[in-house]
Amino acid sequence: MTLDRRHFIGTLSATAAVAALPGCAATAPGAGGMAHPLLIGKARQVLLARGKAPRVVVCGGGWGGLTAAANLRQLAPRAEVVVIDRNPVFFSSPLSNMWLVDMVDGEHLTHDYLRAADKLGWRFFQAEVRQIDRDRRQVVTSLGTLDYDWLVLAPGIRYNYEAWFGNDRQAADAARTRFPSAYASNAEHLAIKRALHAFKGGEWVMNLPPPPQRCPPSPYERACLIAWHFKTHKIKGHITILDHKPAIAPIGLGYKLAFEELYKDYVTYVPNAHVREVDPFNRRVRTAAGDHAFDHAILMAPHQAGDLAWLAGTVGQDTSGWADVDPVTMQVKGDARSFVIGDAIAAVSPLPFRYYPKSAHIANRLGRIVAYQIAEHLAGRAPERRLPDNLCYMVVNGTPREALNVQFDYGFDEQGRIAQKQLDFNERTPALYREDFRWANFMFGEMFGSAAPEVTPKA
Ligand SMILES: Cc1cc2nc3c(=O)[nH]c(=O)nc-3n(C[C@H](O)[C@H](O)[C@H](O)COP(=O)(O)OP(=O)(O)OC[C@H]3O[C@@H](n4cnc5c(N)ncnc54)[C@H](O)[C@@H]3O)c2cc1C
């Protein structure tokens, strides 16, 4: 199978269009054209004085936030776009499982915010967002306050360790620091890599939390690549996957065949393994499907919307820890000037799938959709309804390099509900592996413009 043409062309044209932006060669001051005021200071000082241009503040410079910023500069060039992220650089979770086992260089997954801001014409501040006052339209950061006309929140996810440990902070900290999962925090990827490379053999446990979780197929990809690493380096290790779900999903057959055909002696898959108790001190997990002792583990606490969604008061009483938005416009309910995009959003449909997959591809598409909507509002036009699509490549083998793929399309059914079509590509192929890199390069091109270094596979 080849990369879906519609998706591919859509991504290609958007990337080319961003690269061709008249404003893209501009320097970081962007549309407002103002000099930077003093940056060091107290949270209550004004971080950036207002100019005449309408201002869009994007909180969270991950996949959704950076796509929204790039597309806003293209679609609404007179708007001032400000991106705030707590991290000094961007590190990509997509492709990071390959980095764990040295199939790709870390520098290819790391991107420079300042260079991208300079190339694409948005402003960047490395700061912690501490408060969001939607009535006053003001964001309070560790560097100062920012007023806005439009707010885009792209906060990603956070772990809900309380579901496992209640108020026991010591146990939560032990689980997080000794056996991190690197799903909510990029800093944890290095800890997993170091643990893997120091691992001399024994039992390695990984759990999947209850849905919805960030990037559902990627823990299985990680298991395959760690098993490949054990096999290649002749490490007597064994991986047990404790899955909350009753079966592998998505791409269930493809993964099942990979586990059976490639990693029979290395991987055991356990379904319905609802976590009952985690003991990070004695290295044990008790589940509905049995108890498991481990030498090392990747312990993944349940996921919920990132802190920013909570700070902004967007998480509803009945949205199970996710941001309550209009499922088509992504506007926060009751606030037409604020949007939440990416992994943080609540269910979008009453149909059984309920949630969009929490993926970088969906975050990118929602970033585009929200940029389009703000641009249309600024132009005094009513935006049309647009829906995302999704596409994920998952690498399952290193010798030879092979990957699987899953695609999702969305449309409205006759009752106006968002409906999902899913297509699994269960046959692992080298072509899908190569397409993973093409996908990543198009995405990075859209988010970082010509500031993006090309990601290439290592031999
Ligand atoms: C191992 C792994 C593999 C994956 N593989 C794929 C894949 O192959 N394909 C795919 O499509 N998806 C993949 N994903 C999922 C993808 O990474 C996420 O879906 C995507 O990052 C979601 O984008 P987002 O914008 O919602 O959140 P993020 O990209 O997490 O961005 C959120 C940003 O907000 C910032 N932030 C949060 N709070 C604050 C604050 N208070 N102040 C300042 N900044 C703040 C964070 O620093 C972060 O940069 C993978 C994920 C993992 C963990």
mmCIF file of N, CA, C and O in Angstrom, residues 203-253:
data_model
loop_
_atom_site.group_PDB
_atom_site.id
_atom_site.type_symbol
_atom_site.label_atom_id
_atom_site.label_comp_id
_atom_site.label_asym_id
_atom_site.label_seq_id
_atom_site.Cartn_x
_atom_site.Cartn_y
_atom_site.Cartn_z
ATOM 1 N N GLU A 203 12.805 -9.409 33.381
ATOM 2 C CA GLU A 203 11.409 -9.146 33.027
ATOM 3 C C GLU A 203 11.156 -7.636 32.913
ATOM 4 O O GLU A 203 11.456 -6.869 33.823
ATOM 5 N N TRP A 204 10.604 -7.248 31.762
ATOM 6 C CA TRP A 204 10.314 -5.829 31.476
ATOM 7 C C TRP A 204 8.805 -5.733 31.280
ATOM 8 O O TRP A 204 8.255 -6.338 30.367
ATOM 9 N N VAL A 205 8.130 -4.992 32.139
ATOM 10 C CA VAL A 205 6.664 -4.877 32.064
ATOM 11 C C VAL A 205 6.275 -3.517 31.507
ATOM 12 O O VAL A 205 6.912 -2.505 31.818
ATOM 13 N N MET A 206 5.241 -3.511 30.653
ATOM 14 C CA MET A 206 4.691 -2.248 30.139
ATOM 15 C C MET A 206 3.180 -2.319 30.276
ATOM 16 O O MET A 206 2.588 -3.329 29.909
ATOM 17 N N ASN A 207 2.558 -1.269 30.760
ATOM 18 C CA ASN A 207 1.090 -1.303 30.808
ATOM 19 C C ASN A 207 0.493 -0.249 29.886
ATOM 20 O O ASN A 207 1.117 0.775 29.589
ATOM 21 N N LEU A 208 -0.712 -0.532 29.397
ATOM 22 C CA LEU A 208 -1.500 0.458 28.640
ATOM 23 C C LEU A 208 -2.683 0.851 29.506
ATOM 24 O O LEU A 208 -3.415 -0.024 29.990
ATOM 25 N N PRO A 209 -2.896 2.174 29.704
ATOM 26 C CA PRO A 209 -3.984 2.615 30.585
ATOM 27 C C PRO A 209 -5.336 2.481 29.901
ATOM 28 O O PRO A 209 -5.410 2.183 28.706
ATOM 29 N N PRO A 210 -6.432 2.744 30.635
ATOM 30 C CA PRO A 210 -7.750 2.704 29.988
ATOM 31 C C PRO A 210 -7.860 3.788 28.912
ATOM 32 O O PRO A 210 -7.299 4.865 29.092
ATOM 33 N N PRO A 211 -8.575 3.533 27.822
ATOM 34 C CA PRO A 211 -8.788 4.570 26.819
ATOM 35 C C PRO A 211 -9.622 5.713 27.400
ATOM 36 O O PRO A 211 -10.397 5.451 28.330
ATOM 37 N N PRO A 212 -9.536 6.944 26.882
ATOM 38 C CA PRO A 212 -8.646 7.313 25.788
ATOM 39 C C PRO A 212 -7.245 7.601 26.303
ATOM 40 O O PRO A 212 -7.086 8.195 27.347
ATOM 41 N N GLN A 213 -6.261 7.186 25.533
ATOM 42 C CA GLN A 213 -4.865 7.440 25.882
ATOM 43 C C GLN A 213 -4.181 8.077 24.679
ATOM 44 O O GLN A 213 -4.684 7.983 23.552
ATOM 45 N N ARG A 214 -3.047 8.722 24.950
ATOM 46 C CA ARG A 214 -2.272 9.322 23.849
ATOM 47 C C ARG A 214 -1.722 8.212 22.959
ATOM 48 O O ARG A 214 -1.176 7.234 23.446
ATOM 49 N N CYS A 215 -1.895 8.380 21.668
ATOM 50 C CA CYS A 215 -1.333 7.502 20.630
ATOM 51 C C CYS A 215 -1.477 6.004 20.936
ATOM 52 O O CYS A 215 -0.491 5.313 21.227
ATOM 53 N N PRO A 216 -2.705 5.482 20.844
ATOM 54 C CA PRO A 216 -2.962 4.091 21.244
ATOM 55 C C PRO A 216 -2.049 3.030 20.618
ATOM 56 O O PRO A 216 -1.670 2.082 21.316
ATOM 57 N N PRO A 217 -1.633 3.124 19.321
ATOM 58 C CA PRO A 217 -0.804 2.022 18.806
ATOM 59 C C PRO A 217 0.662 2.095 19.210
ATOM 60 O O PRO A 217 1.400 1.128 19.033
ATOM 61 N N SER A 218 1.113 3.246 19.766
ATOM 62 C CA SER A 218 2.562 3.409 19.945
ATOM 63 C C SER A 218 3.164 2.577 21.086
ATOM 64 O O SER A 218 4.347 2.240 21.003
ATOM 65 N N PRO A 219 2.439 2.201 22.143
ATOM 66 C CA PRO A 219 3.079 1.304 23.119
ATOM 67 C C PRO A 219 3.423 -0.061 22.521
ATOM 68 O O PRO A 219 4.440 -0.672 22.875
ATOM 69 N N TYR A 220 2.580 -0.543 21.590
ATOM 70 C CA TYR A 220 2.890 -1.834 20.946
ATOM 71 C C TYR A 220 4.121 -1.684 20.045
ATOM 72 O O TYR A 220 4.941 -2.600 19.921
ATOM 73 N N GLU A 221 4.202 -0.519 19.383
ATOM 74 C CA GLU A 221 5.403 -0.243 18.561
ATOM 75 C C GLU A 221 6.639 -0.266 19.454
ATOM 76 O O GLU A 221 7.668 -0.868 19.123
ATOM 77 N N ARG A 222 6.515 0.376 20.619
ATOM 78 C CA ARG A 222 7.654 0.427 21.551
ATOM 79 C C ARG A 222 8.029 -0.990 21.998
ATOM 80 O O ARG A 222 9.215 -1.335 22.057
ATOM 81 N N ALA A 223 7.022 -1.823 22.275
ATOM 82 C CA ALA A 223 7.304 -3.201 22.699
ATOM 83 C C ALA A 223 8.049 -3.949 21.592
ATOM 84 O O ALA A 223 9.020 -4.668 21.859
ATOM 85 N N CYS A 224 7.593 -3.779 20.337
ATOM 86 C CA CYS A 224 8.254 -4.466 19.213
ATOM 87 C C CYS A 224 9.712 -4.019 19.100
ATOM 88 O O CYS A 224 10.619 -4.848 18.918
ATOM 89 N N LEU A 225 9.940 -2.715 19.215
ATOM 90 C CA LEU A 225 11.305 -2.226 19.008
ATOM 91 C C LEU A 225 12.223 -2.599 20.178
ATOM 92 O O LEU A 225 13.403 -2.894 19.971
ATOM 93 N N ILE A 226 11.680 -2.631 21.375
ATOM 94 C CA ILE A 226 12.503 -3.075 22.515
ATOM 95 C C ILE A 226 12.813 -4.568 22.357
ATOM 96 O O ILE A 226 13.940 -5.021 22.598
ATOM 97 N N ALA A 227 11.812 -5.335 21.915
ATOM 98 C CA ALA A 227 12.046 -6.777 21.675
ATOM 99 C C ALA A 227 13.094 -6.966 20.576
ATOM 100 O O ALA A 227 13.973 -7.838 20.677
ATOM 101 N N TRP A 228 12.998 -6.139 19.546
ATOM 102 C CA TRP A 228 14.002 -6.208 18.460
ATOM 103 C C TRP A 228 15.395 -5.903 19.015
ATOM 104 O O TRP A 228 16.379 -6.562 18.672
ATOM 105 N N HIS A 229 15.471 -4.924 19.899
ATOM 106 C CA HIS A 229 16.750 -4.564 20.533
ATOM 107 C C HIS A 229 17.293 -5.752 21.345
ATOM 108 O O HIS A 229 18.474 -6.090 21.249
ATOM 109 N N PHE A 230 16.418 -6.408 22.140
ATOM 110 C CA PHE A 230 16.845 -7.581 22.925
ATOM 111 C C PHE A 230 17.388 -8.669 21.988
ATOM 112 O O PHE A 230 18.449 -9.246 22.218
ATOM 113 N N LYS A 231 16.616 -8.924 20.923
ATOM 114 C CA LYS A 231 16.957 -10.001 19.983
ATOM 115 C C LYS A 231 18.297 -9.687 19.290
ATOM 116 O O LYS A 231 19.181 -10.532 19.222
ATOM 117 N N THR A 232 18.431 -8.450 18.825
ATOM 118 C CA THR A 232 19.627 -8.061 18.073
ATOM 119 C C THR A 232 20.871 -8.094 18.955
ATOM 120 O O THR A 232 21.948 -8.483 18.513
ATOM 121 N N HIS A 233 20.699 -7.655 20.211
ATOM 122 C CA HIS A 233 21.875 -7.581 21.100
ATOM 123 C C HIS A 233 21.991 -8.799 22.018
ATOM 124 O O HIS A 233 22.764 -8.779 22.972
ATOM 125 N N LYS A 234 21.180 -9.825 21.694
ATOM 126 C CA LYS A 234 21.225 -11.094 22.456
ATOM 127 C C LYS A 234 21.075 -10.862 23.967
ATOM 128 O O LYS A 234 21.825 -11.422 24.790
ATOM 129 N N ILE A 235 20.120 -10.025 24.318
ATOM 130 C CA ILE A 235 19.831 -9.754 25.734
ATOM 131 C C ILE A 235 18.700 -10.692 26.146
ATOM 132 O O ILE A 235 17.681 -10.789 25.447
ATOM 133 N N LYS A 236 18.872 -11.376 27.255
ATOM 134 C CA LYS A 236 17.843 -12.336 27.692
ATOM 135 C C LYS A 236 16.729 -11.587 28.418
ATOM 136 O O LYS A 236 16.526 -11.732 29.630
ATOM 137 N N GLY A 237 16.043 -10.785 27.681
ATOM 138 C CA GLY A 237 14.949 -10.003 28.256
ATOM 139 C C GLY A 237 13.604 -10.499 27.751
ATOM 140 O O GLY A 237 13.506 -11.080 26.667
ATOM 141 N N HIS A 238 12.573 -10.264 28.544
ATOM 142 C CA HIS A 238 11.223 -10.634 28.146
ATOM 143 C C HIS A 238 10.283 -9.486 28.491
ATOM 144 O O HIS A 238 10.391 -8.895 29.570
ATOM 145 N N ILE A 239 9.359 -9.188 27.564
ATOM 146 C CA ILE A 239 8.444 -8.060 27.768
ATOM 147 C C ILE A 239 7.028 -8.588 27.995
ATOM 148 O O ILE A 239 6.526 -9.392 27.191
ATOM 149 N N THR A 240 6.378 -8.126 29.044
ATOM 150 C CA THR A 240 4.959 -8.428 29.232
ATOM 151 C C THR A 240 4.178 -7.138 29.035
ATOM 152 O O THR A 240 4.445 -6.128 29.700
ATOM 153 N N ILE A 241 3.223 -7.191 28.101
ATOM 154 C CA ILE A 241 2.378 -6.015 27.837
ATOM 155 C C ILE A 241 1.069 -6.212 28.580
ATOM 156 O O ILE A 241 0.317 -7.153 28.288
ATOM 157 N N LEU A 242 0.798 -5.347 29.540
ATOM 158 C CA LEU A 242 -0.448 -5.432 30.311
ATOM 159 C C LEU A 242 -1.413 -4.408 29.736
ATOM 160 O O LEU A 242 -1.269 -3.200 29.967
ATOM 161 N N ASP A 243 -2.377 -4.880 28.958
ATOM 162 C CA ASP A 243 -3.278 -3.967 28.247
ATOM 163 C C ASP A 243 -4.624 -3.904 28.957
ATOM 164 O O ASP A 243 -5.233 -4.945 29.237
ATOM 165 N N HIS A 244 -5.099 -2.692 29.227
ATOM 166 C CA HIS A 244 -6.420 -2.543 29.840
ATOM 167 C C HIS A 244 -7.516 -3.050 28.890
ATOM 168 O O HIS A 244 -8.539 -3.562 29.331
ATOM 169 N N LYS A 245 -7.273 -2.939 27.597
ATOM 170 C CA LYS A 245 -8.291 -3.280 26.597
ATOM 171 C C LYS A 245 -8.428 -4.803 26.457
ATOM 172 O O LYS A 245 -7.523 -5.546 26.804
ATOM 173 N N PRO A 246 -9.554 -5.253 25.871
ATOM 174 C CA PRO A 246 -9.728 -6.703 25.695
ATOM 175 C C PRO A 246 -8.919 -7.269 24.530
ATOM 176 O O PRO A 246 -8.782 -8.490 24.400
ATOM 177 N N ALA A 247 -8.383 -6.395 23.653
ATOM 178 C CA ALA A 247 -7.595 -6.869 22.505
ATOM 179 C C ALA A 247 -6.711 -5.730 22.015
ATOM 180 O O ALA A 247 -6.975 -4.565 22.309
ATOM 181 N N ILE A 248 -5.696 -6.111 21.234
ATOM 182 C CA ILE A 248 -4.798 -5.094 20.664
ATOM 183 C C ILE A 248 -5.604 -4.237 19.693
ATOM 184 O O ILE A 248 -6.324 -4.759 18.851
ATOM 185 N N ALA A 249 -5.478 -2.941 19.771
ATOM 186 C CA ALA A 249 -6.157 -2.042 18.831
ATOM 187 C C ALA A 249 -5.488 -0.683 18.873
ATOM 188 O O ALA A 249 -5.076 -0.237 19.948
ATOM 189 N N PRO A 250 -5.359 0.000 17.724
ATOM 190 C CA PRO A 250 -5.698 -0.466 16.373
ATOM 191 C C PRO A 250 -4.585 -1.360 15.803
ATOM 192 O O PRO A 250 -3.642 -1.671 16.502
ATOM 193 N N ILE A 251 -4.745 -1.748 14.533
ATOM 194 C CA ILE A 251 -3.828 -2.607 13.769
ATOM 195 C C ILE A 251 -3.572 -3.913 14.539
ATOM 196 O O ILE A 251 -2.435 -4.426 14.598
ATOM 197 N N GLY A 252 -4.662 -4.459 15.123
ATOM 198 C CA GLY A 252 -4.540 -5.625 15.993
ATOM 199 C C GLY A 252 -3.879 -6.813 15.320
ATOM 200 O O GLY A 252 -2.986 -7.451 15.904
ATOM 201 N N LEU A 253 -4.313 -7.122 14.099
ATOM 202 C CA LEU A 253 -3.763 -8.303 13.436
ATOM 203 C C LEU A 253 -2.274 -8.114 13.121
ATOM 204 O O LEU A 253 -1.460 -9.018 13.324
#
